Every structure is written in structure tokens, then in C-alpha cells.
């Protein structure tokens, strides 16, 4: 039997996804890697359109999760704004510039892992 992502990991995915969405993060994909990696339960992959957007998304996610009582254990790549990694223990968030996301193709590397549904808040249409 393969272990599944913990309830805490799923909760963190939802919080991080909502924060990414609020900063115009795109192509959100959450993967349950608990059965394949002993170090974390889930990945959240997010795309930013520019370096500035990648940094804003990462900062928004870190701020939201910190407010909820979950501090990042490690962060990498913030200065370049091409691929920011935020390690929250149960969840690792990867915020990519769109070119880097295509190049590294983590979805392909982890294609055997179950997808965790991401429930984003409903946005009001702009007038």
C-alpha cells in the first residue's frame, strides 16, 4: 500500500494554491509524492509569467502559510525569479517562470504520482 499525502499536506496545498492564484499564478498542479519520496508528502507546481511575477507568487505563498502557522524550512531561487522552491516540510512548492517549467517538466518526472485536486476560490468577474 502506498502512503498518501497527509491531511496537513492537503490543507497546505489548498492554502498555497489560493495564495498563488491571488498573485496570478497559473497552471497549478499538486502531486501526491508521499509514496515516492520520504522527505515530503506533496508538491505544488505553479507558473509565473515573468521573473517579477514568480517572486510575487512565492512571497504571497510564504506569507499566507506563515500567517496560518507554517514556516518555510528552506527557500531557494528567490533572487533570480526563475524557479523558487519553498520547502514547508509536508509540502514543497515550486514556482517556475513558464520557460523553466517547460524545460524542467516536473510533471513528466512525477507522472506516476496521484494528482491532488486544487480547489481555488471563485473570483468575481471584473467589470
Short mmCIF file of C-alpha atoms in Angstrom, two decimals:
data_model
loop_
_atom_site.label_atom_id
_atom_site.label_comp_id
_atom_site.label_asym_id
_atom_site.label_seq_id
_atom_site.Cartn_x
_atom_site.Cartn_y
_atom_site.Cartn_z
CA UNK A 1 0.00 0.00 0.00
CA UNK A 2 1.39 3.38 -0.98
CA UNK A 3 1.28 6.13 1.64
CA UNK A 4 -0.88 9.10 0.75
CA UNK A 5 -0.31 12.77 1.45
CA UNK A 6 -1.30 13.75 4.98
CA UNK A 7 -4.33 15.89 5.73
CA UNK A 8 -1.90 18.66 6.74
CA UNK A 9 -0.20 18.46 3.34
CA UNK A 10 -3.53 18.67 1.52
CA UNK A 11 -4.52 21.67 3.66
CA UNK A 12 -1.19 23.39 2.90
CA UNK A 13 -1.66 22.71 -0.81
CA UNK A 14 -5.05 24.44 -0.73
CA UNK A 15 -3.70 27.47 1.18
CA UNK A 16 -0.67 27.78 -1.09
CA UNK A 17 -2.78 27.37 -4.23
CA UNK A 18 -5.19 30.10 -3.14
CA UNK A 19 -2.24 32.42 -2.42
CA UNK A 20 -0.67 31.63 -5.80
CA UNK A 21 -3.98 32.24 -7.57
CA UNK A 22 -4.32 35.61 -5.82
CA UNK A 23 -0.96 36.63 -7.35
CA UNK A 24 -1.95 35.41 -10.84
CA UNK A 25 -0.14 32.09 -10.61
CA UNK A 26 -1.07 29.82 -13.50
CA UNK A 27 -1.17 26.09 -14.30
CA UNK A 28 -1.41 24.95 -10.68
CA UNK A 29 -0.75 21.24 -10.29
CA UNK A 30 -0.50 19.41 -6.96
CA UNK A 31 1.13 15.99 -6.83
CA UNK A 32 1.00 13.43 -4.03
CA UNK A 33 4.62 12.25 -3.79
CA UNK A 34 4.30 10.61 -0.35
CA UNK A 35 4.63 7.13 -1.84
CA UNK A 36 7.79 8.04 -3.74
CA UNK A 37 9.68 10.49 -1.51
CA UNK A 38 10.37 10.08 2.20
CA UNK A 39 11.12 13.80 2.63
CA UNK A 40 7.78 15.38 1.74
CA UNK A 41 4.16 14.46 1.03
CA UNK A 42 3.28 16.75 -1.85
CA UNK A 43 4.50 19.16 -4.49
CA UNK A 44 2.64 22.22 -5.72
CA UNK A 45 3.78 23.43 -9.14
CA UNK A 46 2.91 26.98 -10.17
CA UNK A 47 3.81 29.08 -13.20
CA UNK A 48 4.57 32.80 -13.17
CA UNK A 49 4.68 34.79 -16.40
CA UNK A 50 7.69 36.98 -15.53
CA UNK A 51 10.53 36.92 -13.00
CA UNK A 52 8.76 39.60 -11.00
CA UNK A 53 5.54 37.55 -11.01
CA UNK A 54 7.41 34.41 -9.89
CA UNK A 55 8.85 36.30 -6.92
CA UNK A 56 5.46 37.85 -6.04
CA UNK A 57 3.77 34.44 -6.15
CA UNK A 58 6.44 32.89 -3.91
CA UNK A 59 6.22 35.77 -1.44
CA UNK A 60 2.42 35.55 -1.38
CA UNK A 61 2.51 31.81 -0.69
CA UNK A 62 5.10 32.17 2.05
CA UNK A 63 3.16 35.00 3.67
CA UNK A 64 -0.15 33.06 3.61
CA UNK A 65 1.35 29.89 5.04
CA UNK A 66 3.29 31.79 7.71
CA UNK A 67 0.05 33.50 8.77
CA UNK A 68 -1.50 30.02 9.08
CA UNK A 69 1.37 28.93 11.35
CA UNK A 70 3.56 27.09 8.82
CA UNK A 71 7.06 28.48 8.35
CA UNK A 72 9.25 27.67 5.37
CA UNK A 73 12.11 25.39 6.37
CA UNK A 74 14.08 26.32 3.26
CA UNK A 75 13.77 28.64 0.29
CA UNK A 76 15.87 28.78 -2.83
CA UNK A 77 15.99 30.75 -6.07
CA UNK A 78 14.17 33.90 -5.00
CA UNK A 79 16.85 36.31 -6.25
CA UNK A 80 16.72 35.02 -9.84
CA UNK A 81 12.94 34.71 -10.12
CA UNK A 82 13.17 31.75 -12.49
CA UNK A 83 12.46 28.82 -10.14
CA UNK A 84 11.66 29.48 -6.49
CA UNK A 85 11.48 26.48 -4.19
CA UNK A 86 9.70 26.80 -0.85
CA UNK A 87 10.03 23.82 1.50
CA UNK A 88 7.35 23.65 4.19
CA UNK A 89 8.20 20.10 5.27
CA UNK A 90 4.95 18.35 4.30
CA UNK A 91 4.75 20.35 1.06
CA UNK A 92 7.36 21.67 -1.35
CA UNK A 93 6.17 24.49 -3.59
CA UNK A 94 7.88 25.06 -6.94
CA UNK A 95 7.14 28.42 -8.56
CA UNK A 96 8.52 28.47 -12.08
CA UNK A 97 8.94 31.01 -14.82
CA UNK A 98 6.97 29.47 -17.71
CA UNK A 99 10.10 28.72 -19.78
CA UNK A 100 11.78 26.95 -16.87
CA UNK A 101 8.66 24.95 -16.10
CA UNK A 102 8.62 23.62 -19.66
CA UNK A 103 12.35 22.89 -19.56
CA UNK A 104 12.39 21.01 -16.24
CA UNK A 105 8.99 19.36 -16.78
CA UNK A 106 8.49 18.07 -13.23
CA UNK A 107 5.02 16.83 -14.17
CA UNK A 108 6.67 14.40 -16.57
CA UNK A 109 9.22 13.27 -13.96
CA UNK A 110 6.49 12.63 -11.39
CA UNK A 111 3.77 11.46 -13.82
CA UNK A 112 3.16 8.25 -11.84
CA UNK A 113 2.13 10.21 -8.74
CA UNK A 114 -1.53 10.90 -7.99
CA UNK A 115 -2.81 14.42 -8.57
CA UNK A 116 -4.28 16.25 -5.57
CA UNK A 117 -7.32 18.29 -6.60
CA UNK A 118 -6.77 22.03 -6.13
CA UNK A 119 -9.86 23.97 -5.06
CA UNK A 120 -9.44 27.63 -5.92
CA UNK A 121 -11.72 30.36 -4.61
CA UNK A 122 -14.30 31.62 -7.09
CA UNK A 123 -13.33 35.02 -8.44
CA UNK A 124 -15.87 37.71 -9.13
CA UNK A 125 -15.86 38.75 -12.81
CA UNK A 126 -14.15 42.07 -13.46
CA UNK A 127 -16.41 44.87 -14.63
#
